[in-house]
XYZ file of C-alpha atoms in Angstrom:
746
model
C 155.253 87.775 116.021
C 157.284 90.806 114.936
C 158.393 90.608 111.321
C 160.124 93.960 111.210
C 160.464 96.903 113.577
C 162.941 99.752 113.637
C 163.375 103.483 114.105
C 163.323 105.688 111.001
C 164.809 109.130 110.356
C 162.737 111.797 112.095
C 162.224 109.539 115.141
C 159.390 107.668 113.469
C 159.128 103.939 113.931
C 157.771 101.239 111.645
C 156.433 97.833 112.554
C 155.074 95.043 110.369
C 153.440 91.892 111.677
C 152.076 88.794 109.989
C 148.599 87.875 111.244
C 148.223 84.986 108.801
C 150.349 83.709 105.976
C 148.486 86.146 103.689
C 147.461 88.981 106.044
C 149.800 91.522 107.583
C 149.647 94.822 109.460
C 151.779 97.869 108.685
C 152.188 100.586 111.338
C 154.187 103.784 111.242
C 154.105 106.086 114.278
C 155.770 109.245 115.565
C 154.867 108.296 119.142
C 156.725 105.922 121.405
C 154.006 103.279 121.257
C 152.154 101.490 118.470
C 148.593 102.204 119.556
C 145.476 100.376 118.455
C 142.411 102.110 117.046
C 138.861 102.007 118.396
C 138.231 99.129 115.977
C 140.759 97.015 117.888
C 139.721 98.313 121.299
C 136.106 97.223 120.912
C 136.652 94.040 118.930
C 135.483 95.175 115.505
C 138.867 93.923 114.363
C 140.003 90.661 115.931
C 143.545 89.654 115.158
C 144.347 85.936 115.003
C 147.453 84.434 116.490
C 150.436 85.265 114.291
C 152.483 82.604 112.500
C 156.189 82.140 112.995
C 158.175 84.795 111.138
C 161.682 84.914 109.785
C 163.472 88.147 108.866
C 166.365 88.199 106.396
C 168.321 91.444 106.071
C 170.963 92.917 103.823
C 172.560 96.360 103.804
C 169.734 98.189 102.024
C 166.884 95.703 101.823
C 164.873 93.664 104.269
C 162.810 90.612 103.489
C 160.340 89.217 105.981
C 158.363 86.049 105.471
C 156.283 83.628 107.466
C 157.122 79.953 107.246
C 154.011 79.159 105.193
C 153.544 82.663 103.859
C 152.556 83.621 100.354
C 153.852 87.153 101.041
C 157.305 88.672 100.632
C 158.062 92.205 101.879
C 160.987 94.189 100.519
C 162.022 97.386 102.325
C 163.939 100.210 100.702
C 165.013 103.667 101.903
C 165.155 102.745 105.587
C 161.640 101.324 105.556
C 159.539 104.181 104.169
C 159.327 102.407 100.844
C 158.154 98.826 100.733
C 156.994 96.289 98.191
C 154.638 93.432 99.015
C 154.792 90.489 96.649
C 152.553 87.465 96.257
C 155.107 84.644 96.216
C 152.680 82.275 94.480
C 152.103 84.511 91.460
C 155.369 86.431 91.700
C 153.442 89.689 91.271
C 154.155 92.733 93.427
C 150.679 93.684 94.634
C 151.386 96.790 96.741
C 154.136 99.402 96.404
C 154.310 101.949 99.199
C 156.578 104.761 98.054
C 156.133 107.208 100.920
C 154.602 107.301 104.404
C 154.653 109.857 107.201
C 153.063 110.034 110.632
C 152.610 113.138 112.734
C 150.615 114.850 115.435
C 148.177 116.430 112.974
C 147.808 113.732 110.315
C 149.400 110.739 108.637
C 149.787 110.122 104.920
C 150.621 107.086 102.849
C 151.335 107.075 99.117
C 151.523 104.113 96.724
C 152.490 103.429 93.131
C 149.615 102.317 90.917
C 150.074 99.923 88.022
C 148.851 101.331 84.684
C 146.019 98.780 84.375
C 145.133 98.626 88.082
C 141.745 99.630 89.499
C 139.965 99.352 92.832
C 136.549 98.556 94.284
C 135.337 99.169 97.806
C 135.008 102.175 100.134
C 131.360 101.351 100.947
C 128.540 103.816 100.420
C 130.486 106.950 99.599
C 129.690 107.008 95.874
C 126.453 106.371 94.011
C 127.959 106.943 90.587
C 130.580 104.211 90.124
C 131.896 100.841 91.311
C 135.531 101.272 90.223
C 137.286 104.294 91.650
C 140.448 105.053 89.693
C 140.612 108.769 88.962
C 138.397 109.737 91.913
C 138.544 110.539 95.600
C 136.809 108.613 98.369
C 135.887 110.636 101.451
C 135.213 108.159 104.252
C 133.165 110.068 106.818
C 129.649 109.080 107.911
C 127.315 111.729 106.476
C 123.545 111.912 106.297
C 122.073 111.048 102.878
C 125.461 111.496 101.187
C 127.700 108.803 102.657
C 126.008 106.757 105.366
C 128.210 103.657 105.257
C 131.708 104.583 104.112
C 134.281 101.861 104.718
C 138.071 102.475 104.547
C 138.573 99.118 102.808
C 139.355 98.587 99.134
C 140.385 95.757 96.822
C 142.733 95.938 93.861
C 142.331 94.146 90.555
C 145.976 93.083 91.081
C 145.265 90.727 93.993
C 145.531 92.717 97.212
C 143.202 94.562 99.555
C 143.792 97.215 102.212
C 141.884 98.155 105.366
C 142.953 101.446 106.928
C 142.752 100.901 110.682
C 141.121 104.135 111.768
C 137.784 105.584 112.817
C 138.781 109.123 111.829
C 137.876 110.837 108.569
C 140.089 109.127 106.005
C 140.285 110.718 102.564
C 141.606 108.642 99.667
C 142.976 110.021 96.425
C 142.746 107.185 93.916
C 145.010 108.401 91.102
C 143.076 111.639 90.757
C 145.793 114.133 91.657
C 148.593 111.886 90.438
C 147.506 109.477 87.684
C 150.259 107.031 88.649
C 149.766 107.070 92.445
C 147.080 106.605 95.069
C 147.224 107.836 98.636
C 145.268 108.591 101.776
C 145.330 111.079 104.618
C 144.335 110.049 108.161
C 143.902 112.654 110.952
C 144.550 109.913 113.490
C 148.219 110.741 112.955
C 149.586 107.246 112.420
C 149.875 105.063 109.350
C 148.075 101.862 110.299
C 146.692 99.464 107.727
C 146.069 95.784 107.111
C 147.055 94.149 103.829
C 145.306 91.058 102.456
C 147.189 89.246 99.712
C 146.158 86.745 97.085
C 143.145 85.605 95.107
C 140.297 87.486 93.520
C 137.688 89.722 95.076
C 135.791 86.873 96.750
C 138.900 85.496 98.432
C 139.975 88.950 99.576
C 136.503 89.632 101.015
C 136.714 86.373 102.938
C 140.047 87.381 104.473
C 138.662 90.806 105.358
C 135.662 89.203 107.081
C 137.908 86.831 109.040
C 139.394 89.958 110.590
C 136.257 92.122 110.914
C 133.525 89.506 111.305
C 131.297 87.324 109.160
C 127.665 88.343 108.716
C 125.325 86.694 111.216
C 122.256 84.853 109.972
C 119.047 86.782 110.688
C 115.687 85.047 111.240
C 114.013 83.603 108.159
C 110.982 85.902 108.416
C 113.250 88.896 107.784
C 113.474 87.803 104.138
C 109.741 88.295 103.643
C 108.138 91.616 102.733
C 108.100 94.433 105.301
C 105.578 97.264 105.354
C 106.341 100.402 107.378
C 103.165 102.337 108.156
C 102.837 106.088 107.736
C 104.489 108.293 110.339
C 100.999 109.619 111.188
C 99.498 106.140 111.628
C 97.475 105.268 114.729
C 96.496 101.908 116.175
C 93.490 101.572 113.865
C 95.513 102.301 110.718
C 98.197 99.800 111.680
C 95.649 97.037 112.318
C 93.802 97.954 109.129
C 97.037 97.791 107.091
C 97.748 94.380 108.582
C 94.271 93.180 107.680
C 94.403 94.589 104.148
C 97.579 92.698 103.244
C 95.858 89.480 104.235
C 92.635 90.358 102.392
C 94.523 91.280 99.215
C 96.580 88.094 99.334
C 99.879 90.010 99.410
C 102.387 87.997 101.493
C 103.894 90.196 104.202
C 105.920 89.236 107.276
C 106.681 92.539 109.001
C 104.652 95.575 109.999
C 106.434 98.629 111.398
C 105.808 102.088 112.823
C 107.641 105.324 112.075
C 108.458 108.064 114.579
C 104.832 109.072 115.206
C 104.354 106.215 117.675
C 106.086 108.267 120.407
C 104.345 110.623 122.800
C 107.299 113.006 122.394
C 108.398 113.546 118.807
C 111.960 112.242 118.307
C 112.285 111.173 121.922
C 115.976 110.433 122.540
C 115.443 109.642 126.206
C 115.161 106.255 127.882
C 111.653 107.128 129.066
C 109.929 106.739 125.696
C 106.158 106.344 125.898
C 103.433 105.525 123.417
C 101.503 108.444 121.972
C 98.369 108.595 124.054
C 96.480 110.212 121.165
C 97.403 107.720 118.435
C 97.798 104.602 120.580
C 95.457 105.031 123.552
C 95.918 101.844 125.535
C 94.297 101.631 128.972
C 96.665 100.255 131.620
C 94.506 97.154 131.974
C 94.887 96.376 128.258
C 98.679 96.378 127.966
C 98.933 92.655 128.560
C 95.503 91.610 127.339
C 94.638 89.920 124.046
C 92.604 92.864 122.717
C 95.330 95.505 122.316
C 96.496 96.498 118.840
C 99.892 94.781 118.868
C 98.415 91.434 119.874
C 95.858 91.809 117.086
C 98.695 92.339 114.600
C 100.711 89.412 115.977
C 97.711 87.084 115.632
C 97.723 87.790 111.903
C 101.243 86.372 111.663
C 103.297 89.577 111.564
C 106.549 90.471 113.221
C 106.718 94.085 114.358
C 109.236 96.932 114.203
C 109.556 100.306 115.945
C 111.415 103.434 114.810
C 114.176 104.767 117.078
C 116.469 107.748 117.392
C 119.536 107.873 119.612
C 122.196 110.136 121.073
C 122.994 108.049 124.160
C 126.657 107.799 125.122
C 127.226 104.180 124.148
C 130.881 104.256 125.147
C 130.076 103.436 128.791
C 128.643 100.075 127.774
C 131.346 99.568 125.144
C 134.020 99.988 127.826
C 132.269 97.547 130.164
C 131.867 94.916 127.473
C 135.495 95.322 126.430
C 136.590 94.748 130.030
C 137.820 98.227 130.822
C 137.161 100.039 134.076
C 134.555 102.777 133.679
C 131.844 104.225 135.974
C 129.025 101.732 136.535
C 127.006 103.382 139.284
C 123.597 104.659 138.246
C 124.465 107.822 140.168
C 127.596 108.459 138.122
C 127.710 111.642 136.098
C 127.511 111.513 132.290
C 130.676 112.255 130.378
C 131.651 115.920 130.496
C 130.948 118.187 127.577
C 133.418 120.593 126.153
C 132.458 124.236 126.368
C 129.302 125.025 124.393
C 128.704 121.347 123.651
C 126.598 121.246 120.516
C 125.361 118.951 117.753
C 125.454 120.207 114.171
C 123.565 118.736 111.204
C 122.912 121.003 108.265
C 120.841 118.266 106.608
C 118.046 117.866 109.114
C 118.392 119.389 112.563
C 119.162 122.640 114.352
C 121.906 123.047 116.939
C 121.240 120.910 120.031
C 123.007 120.737 123.390
C 124.609 117.494 124.597
C 124.337 115.319 126.854
C 121.159 115.256 128.944
C 119.991 111.654 128.595
C 122.824 109.200 129.286
C 122.650 107.081 132.428
C 126.199 105.794 132.890
C 125.211 102.702 134.855
C 122.383 101.664 132.530
C 123.071 99.898 129.220
C 121.144 101.642 126.473
C 119.238 98.511 125.388
C 117.578 98.089 128.788
C 114.955 100.756 128.090
C 113.813 98.834 124.972
C 113.009 95.647 126.860
C 109.457 96.750 127.681
C 108.722 97.106 123.958
C 110.181 93.659 123.275
C 107.892 92.338 126.025
C 104.946 93.910 124.197
C 105.794 91.846 121.121
C 108.076 94.054 119.029
C 110.769 92.068 117.270
C 113.225 94.721 116.140
C 113.885 98.434 115.824
C 114.670 100.775 112.971
C 117.776 102.663 114.075
C 117.235 105.865 112.148
C 120.087 108.120 111.050
C 118.886 110.927 113.267
C 121.727 112.088 115.521
C 124.002 109.110 114.957
C 124.794 110.761 111.608
C 125.188 114.228 113.100
C 128.541 115.795 113.828
C 129.127 116.606 117.517
C 132.289 118.728 117.375
C 132.269 119.655 121.064
C 131.330 116.322 122.584
C 133.700 114.393 124.832
C 132.581 110.775 125.269
C 132.982 108.744 128.430
C 135.777 106.694 126.865
C 137.808 109.870 126.373
C 137.239 110.073 122.630
C 136.110 113.190 120.842
C 133.833 113.299 117.839
C 136.702 113.121 115.367
C 137.302 109.561 116.576
C 133.821 108.519 117.736
C 131.714 109.814 114.848
C 132.449 106.864 112.546
C 132.711 104.440 115.464
C 129.333 105.304 117.012
C 127.220 103.473 114.369
C 129.213 100.297 115.014
C 128.615 100.507 118.767
C 124.927 101.240 118.144
C 124.502 98.186 115.893
C 126.498 95.818 118.077
C 124.814 96.821 121.331
C 121.427 96.348 119.672
C 122.452 92.892 118.469
C 123.941 91.759 121.755
C 121.227 93.335 123.910
C 118.385 91.707 121.977
C 120.122 88.322 121.757
C 120.888 88.237 125.481
C 117.380 89.321 126.479
C 115.335 87.113 124.128
C 117.694 84.269 123.137
C 116.437 84.851 119.595
C 118.285 85.971 116.508
C 118.184 89.759 116.207
C 117.331 91.840 113.183
C 119.553 94.914 113.368
C 118.230 97.514 110.934
C 120.223 100.701 110.563
C 121.466 103.109 107.903
C 124.977 103.883 109.131
C 128.189 101.938 109.445
C 131.959 101.692 109.162
C 134.492 98.908 108.819
C 133.055 95.708 110.283
C 129.398 96.752 110.200
C 128.583 93.749 107.976
C 129.056 91.470 111.007
C 126.320 93.111 113.067
C 123.733 94.850 110.929
C 121.550 95.000 107.896
C 121.226 98.462 106.434
C 119.026 100.526 104.192
C 120.335 103.262 101.934
C 119.298 106.366 103.817
C 117.153 109.110 102.253
C 117.923 108.209 98.639
C 114.659 106.651 97.455
C 114.757 103.437 95.476
C 116.381 104.581 92.248
C 119.657 103.804 90.455
C 121.680 105.774 93.005
C 120.441 103.537 95.808
C 121.314 100.462 93.761
C 124.863 101.707 93.181
C 125.274 102.439 96.894
C 124.133 98.911 97.761
C 126.583 97.383 95.281
C 129.409 99.402 96.809
C 128.534 98.144 100.301
C 128.480 94.610 98.857
C 132.171 95.102 98.025
C 132.645 95.591 101.777
C 130.928 92.275 102.577
C 127.456 93.645 103.365
C 124.664 91.132 102.735
C 121.415 92.297 104.380
C 120.954 95.305 102.111
C 117.711 97.114 101.292
C 116.441 100.454 100.048
C 113.021 101.982 100.473
C 110.799 100.715 97.659
C 109.655 103.216 95.066
C 106.279 101.511 95.265
C 104.431 103.862 92.913
C 106.219 102.848 89.686
C 106.809 99.531 87.954
C 110.612 99.830 87.798
C 110.917 100.737 91.481
C 108.615 97.927 92.470
C 110.681 95.404 90.491
C 113.913 96.525 92.139
C 112.311 96.823 95.576
C 111.061 93.245 95.719
C 114.270 91.693 94.365
C 116.705 92.744 97.090
C 118.175 90.779 100.011
C 115.575 92.418 102.266
C 112.482 94.130 100.910
C 110.369 96.874 102.430
C 107.715 99.412 101.564
C 108.103 102.528 103.678
C 105.067 104.785 103.500
C 106.926 107.579 105.307
C 104.466 110.483 105.417
C 102.699 109.283 102.252
C 100.155 106.674 101.178
C 102.162 103.833 99.635
C 99.894 100.964 100.610
C 99.527 98.729 97.513
C 95.715 98.900 97.553
C 95.641 102.692 97.069
C 97.998 102.749 94.048
C 95.547 101.624 91.373
C 94.592 98.193 90.100
C 97.665 97.641 87.892
C 100.189 98.361 90.646
C 98.098 96.441 93.177
C 98.221 93.361 90.952
C 101.967 93.813 90.452
C 102.561 94.104 94.198
C 100.609 90.899 94.691
C 102.548 88.985 92.037
C 105.980 90.234 93.112
C 105.225 89.614 96.791
C 104.138 86.060 95.988
C 107.295 85.477 93.976
C 109.372 86.789 96.866
C 107.549 84.483 99.294
C 108.382 81.556 97.020
C 112.043 82.582 96.787
C 112.694 82.567 100.536
C 114.273 79.049 100.624
C 116.634 80.195 97.858
C 117.431 83.499 99.592
C 117.850 81.852 102.982
C 120.223 79.210 101.623
C 122.457 81.803 99.993
C 122.183 83.967 103.115
C 123.660 81.081 105.091
C 126.501 80.858 102.552
C 127.168 84.562 103.109
C 127.706 83.882 106.809
C 130.337 81.281 105.958
C 132.243 82.861 103.064
C 131.328 86.585 103.237
C 130.100 86.550 99.618
C 127.188 88.994 99.752
C 123.637 87.966 98.947
C 123.491 90.815 96.406
C 126.494 90.340 94.101
C 127.853 93.067 91.838
C 128.696 91.466 88.493
C 132.466 92.187 88.840
C 132.471 90.160 92.043
C 131.142 87.079 90.261
C 132.825 87.723 86.893
C 136.100 89.495 87.798
C 137.815 88.701 84.495
C 135.023 90.183 82.375
C 136.061 93.807 81.916
C 132.658 94.743 80.513
C 131.109 94.049 83.916
C 133.032 96.907 85.504
C 130.690 99.585 84.164
C 127.491 97.717 85.108
C 125.601 99.517 87.898
C 122.022 98.531 87.044
C 122.413 94.742 87.272
C 123.334 92.298 90.000
C 123.033 88.669 90.985
C 120.578 87.885 93.764
C 122.197 84.762 95.088
C 124.273 82.874 92.549
C 121.600 82.022 89.991
C 119.266 85.022 89.499
C 120.307 88.025 87.411
C 118.289 91.181 88.125
C 118.284 94.061 85.631
C 116.759 97.308 86.916
C 116.012 100.785 85.541
C 117.370 100.232 82.009
C 116.153 98.684 78.773
C 119.624 97.305 78.030
C 121.354 94.532 79.914
C 124.754 92.910 79.665
C 124.749 89.119 79.916
C 128.047 87.542 81.003
C 129.283 84.442 79.228
C 126.919 81.467 79.303
C 123.213 81.044 78.688
C 120.473 82.914 80.543
C 116.764 82.117 80.687
C 114.211 84.909 80.950
C 112.212 84.036 84.064
C 109.198 86.005 82.824
C 108.930 84.619 79.272
C 111.058 81.474 79.142
C 113.267 82.785 76.320
C 116.888 81.559 76.401
C 119.616 84.117 75.615
C 123.280 83.617 74.802
C 125.675 85.620 76.988
C 128.804 87.601 76.311
C 126.859 90.486 74.748
C 124.749 93.492 75.686
C 121.135 93.294 74.561
C 118.027 95.406 74.404
C 115.582 93.796 76.796
C 111.850 93.900 77.322
C 109.586 92.562 80.013
C 105.867 91.847 80.281
C 103.485 94.718 80.888
C 102.832 93.552 84.454
C 106.532 93.506 85.382
C 109.063 96.282 85.947
C 112.448 94.921 84.880
C 114.439 91.930 83.752
C 114.894 88.696 85.715
C 117.041 85.869 84.350
C 118.103 82.413 85.511
C 121.722 81.449 85.020
C 122.524 78.242 83.160
C 123.125 75.598 85.793
C 120.808 77.452 88.142
C 118.859 75.537 90.786
C 116.190 77.590 92.540
C 113.979 76.113 95.281
C 110.496 77.661 95.349
C 108.334 77.389 98.469
C 104.552 77.167 98.574
C 103.010 80.637 98.652
C 102.393 81.583 102.276
C 101.111 84.876 103.638
C 103.825 84.743 106.312
C 106.573 82.383 107.485
C 105.295 79.220 109.120
C 101.707 79.857 108.116
C 102.013 76.201 107.094
C 104.865 73.686 106.992
C 107.227 74.032 104.049
C 106.633 70.399 103.200
C 106.686 70.794 99.416
C 109.310 72.570 97.332
C 109.389 73.061 93.590
C 112.866 73.002 92.104
C 113.226 75.379 89.162
C 116.239 74.055 87.238
C 118.043 75.329 84.140
C 120.526 72.475 83.653
C 123.784 72.925 81.796
C 126.172 70.454 80.225
C 128.435 70.639 83.257
C 127.012 69.393 86.528
C 125.848 72.146 88.854
C 124.945 71.866 92.506
C 122.963 73.655 95.172
C 122.567 73.026 98.886
C 119.224 73.804 100.476
C 119.901 75.145 103.970
C 117.218 74.937 106.673
C 116.892 75.488 110.422
C 114.150 76.562 112.821
C 114.440 80.093 111.477
C 114.491 82.022 114.757
C 116.763 80.570 117.446
C 120.525 80.155 117.800
C 120.226 76.354 117.732
C 121.745 76.281 114.248
C 125.063 77.353 115.795
C 124.989 74.090 117.749
C 124.404 72.034 114.614
C 120.600 71.918 114.647
C 120.144 72.546 110.928
C 119.833 70.566 107.698
C 121.681 70.611 104.378
C 120.009 68.972 101.388
C 122.174 68.585 98.258
C 120.737 68.988 94.765
C 122.641 68.365 91.520
C 121.662 68.856 87.877
C 123.241 68.077 84.518
C 122.141 67.916 80.867
C 124.549 65.698 78.917
C 124.576 62.702 76.572
C 120.941 63.139 75.645
C 119.652 63.028 79.226
C 118.845 65.504 81.992
C 119.505 64.194 85.483
C 118.447 66.019 88.643
C 119.076 64.473 92.046
C 117.987 65.469 95.536
C 119.988 63.829 98.302
C 118.991 62.975 101.830
C 119.226 65.942 104.219
C 122.314 65.978 106.398
C 121.400 67.075 109.907
C 118.098 67.819 111.586
C 116.307 70.574 113.493
C 113.146 70.961 115.513
C 110.049 71.199 113.328
C 111.742 69.762 110.248
C 109.009 68.656 107.794
C 108.795 65.614 105.601
C 109.553 66.811 102.104
C 107.923 66.406 98.701
C 109.680 67.638 95.558
C 108.133 68.973 92.363
C 110.134 70.125 89.330
C 110.154 72.837 86.654
C 112.939 72.088 84.218
C 114.127 74.268 81.345
C 114.552 72.246 78.127
C 114.260 72.966 74.430
C 111.830 70.253 73.265
C 109.220 67.774 74.421
C 110.946 64.972 76.361
C 110.953 61.446 75.017
C 110.403 60.074 78.516
C 110.379 61.189 82.147
C 111.470 58.896 84.982
C 111.492 59.290 88.761
C 113.774 56.870 90.617
C 113.807 54.652 87.503
C 110.009 54.559 87.114
C 108.518 56.008 83.924
C 105.925 58.674 84.649
C 102.568 58.633 82.938
C 101.492 61.648 80.823
C 99.212 62.690 83.690
C 102.216 63.157 85.957
C 103.997 65.747 83.843
C 103.343 68.416 81.230
C 105.526 70.327 78.785
C 104.978 74.046 78.219
C 106.233 74.636 74.667
C 105.834 78.422 74.892
C 108.170 78.632 77.881
C 110.331 75.602 77.098
C 109.724 74.008 80.498
C 108.747 70.624 81.851
C 106.586 70.522 84.972
C 106.038 67.469 87.163
C 103.910 66.613 90.158
C 105.401 66.240 93.637
C 107.232 63.158 94.921
C 108.373 62.179 98.409
C 111.840 61.248 99.586
C 115.164 61.354 97.776
C 114.510 61.856 94.084
C 116.395 61.128 90.887
C 114.580 62.773 88.001
C 115.747 61.593 84.572
C 114.504 63.170 81.362
C 115.127 61.839 77.861
C 115.883 64.590 75.349
């Protein structure tokens, strides 16, 4: 397993191990042992079995390689300098020129190629996607940097994950234009290197180590509405009823912090506000209480939470370490004057008066799950605060636990809910660190829904995050457009009145139309969400992730792909279209790519939406909520290109873990426009699941002229069975059962 290990001048020691043929770990320590970080201790990094390694040495240089490795390591200057080369391309992808460990801090310094740049670092910048010439301060901070991730990818074919939960500060060629570096208070140099391929391949390798995203329930991709913080039972039921009356599809209704009897109750004795939610004891389980009324209208429900529980007790138990388990055990000791500091939102508070060492934190939420609540909003609150005097039960202080705590919070929510309900959890938080993409979906905290939020979400996408969302700026057309076209979508009233029906007739109509479009897009979103769980390609793709060789994409922060085939342009009247053809979803106009264009959109829309050539987009019947009716008919919106394109419709029961045992279905679809014909084929579904419907297929096909003939499975359709919309350049057909081959004469 050991590729290279030796003592260096100054009594430091270096060790390098291959984890795969293209993944290795570099450690430099001043201590006697090579210690793991909290990420290793609690399984947020899982190392695979290492391949066989051979080490060849000469007087001044060392070369280590795995039998099937694509990596060569060359050591110079007794090991402080090293070069990592991709043997397939012959390119040196990482050049460490200096590294030092020590009791106070560790530093590592690297040579940067003149044309090299880097993406990554999570939500620590809302101004850029490429970071050369800047610093990246990875420390969880409220509103400023909620999800920093010490992971970055180079345009030269390598990625690095710094294995630490301390505050890591990166200098990306800012101080020295020809070098990048980082400083880690953990005191050791400890990082993983991923070699080879473009951004997508590097993300995949990162997720193999830190965890693939887990598929949430299908209803989570519908619209969410979070009621006002001051809402009572009547207002919540009335909001639920109004969405149905207005015909605005909505799957989730939630409550902010005002639901609690005690404002911001951190304890495990949370109770409903008796004033706002007066429920007689006899009515808690009856059909007439407010939450059963909401559930009968087809909603899933969410509750706001805050937390300062010491989660390290449960983390130690789950990791198999020996820690106090008795309910009578004392909470972890506090250092003198134990305090919590947060200049953003809260005064000084004493710690720790709420933790019950023998009681897993999730247990106190079970009563709310029993009442019908499906998930919880894990607010920033004190998980984003600094606790400089706190000593956790696992022996860690805040310098080590601060960035780790959000990971424990998300994972214990996921595991607690899954174990208690045997249903897929929705973990909804605003904070994270390396590996958070495997456990949580996250909103961009306290930023609103503007361009800054979009940039933050794109930066988390470069760390493999898929279930991204920001609070919808529901009072303006541009914010509404962006808010509905995200992986998740939610309106958060906060302390205001953001219900669509109080925003005026124009915005009400726009909410209705966008919500209906989103409801139709759920099969498309869900299929690409499944792909994200297999390949770590995020559901919201920054353009440089999909078009890495197009340098003009690097400056684009107001556009993204939602899934592979939909291009969303938000907050600007100019859009860059990568190479290829793009069809305006609103108007039907076809645009040639490779250029930046001025764009417009209809008066009842708030931004640009374009279908990529070759795109295949399944559209569901409009339903007010998931499973209001069977999804027995799907319309395929297809923009065929000259080269054959394909799409796989993924389906399962939408809520259980049965899909992990193979209870799911994959239906292939292909499309091609060549030799004077358009051919679109739907194959038989592979696999099955409970509740799987019989399927009928209808088609909307982009084409430039009236077709000469239209055939389904070799049979010519009559004029009554199809129509051509000349204004939009689209053919529409009726619905047909079974496996379909649609052939169109041009």
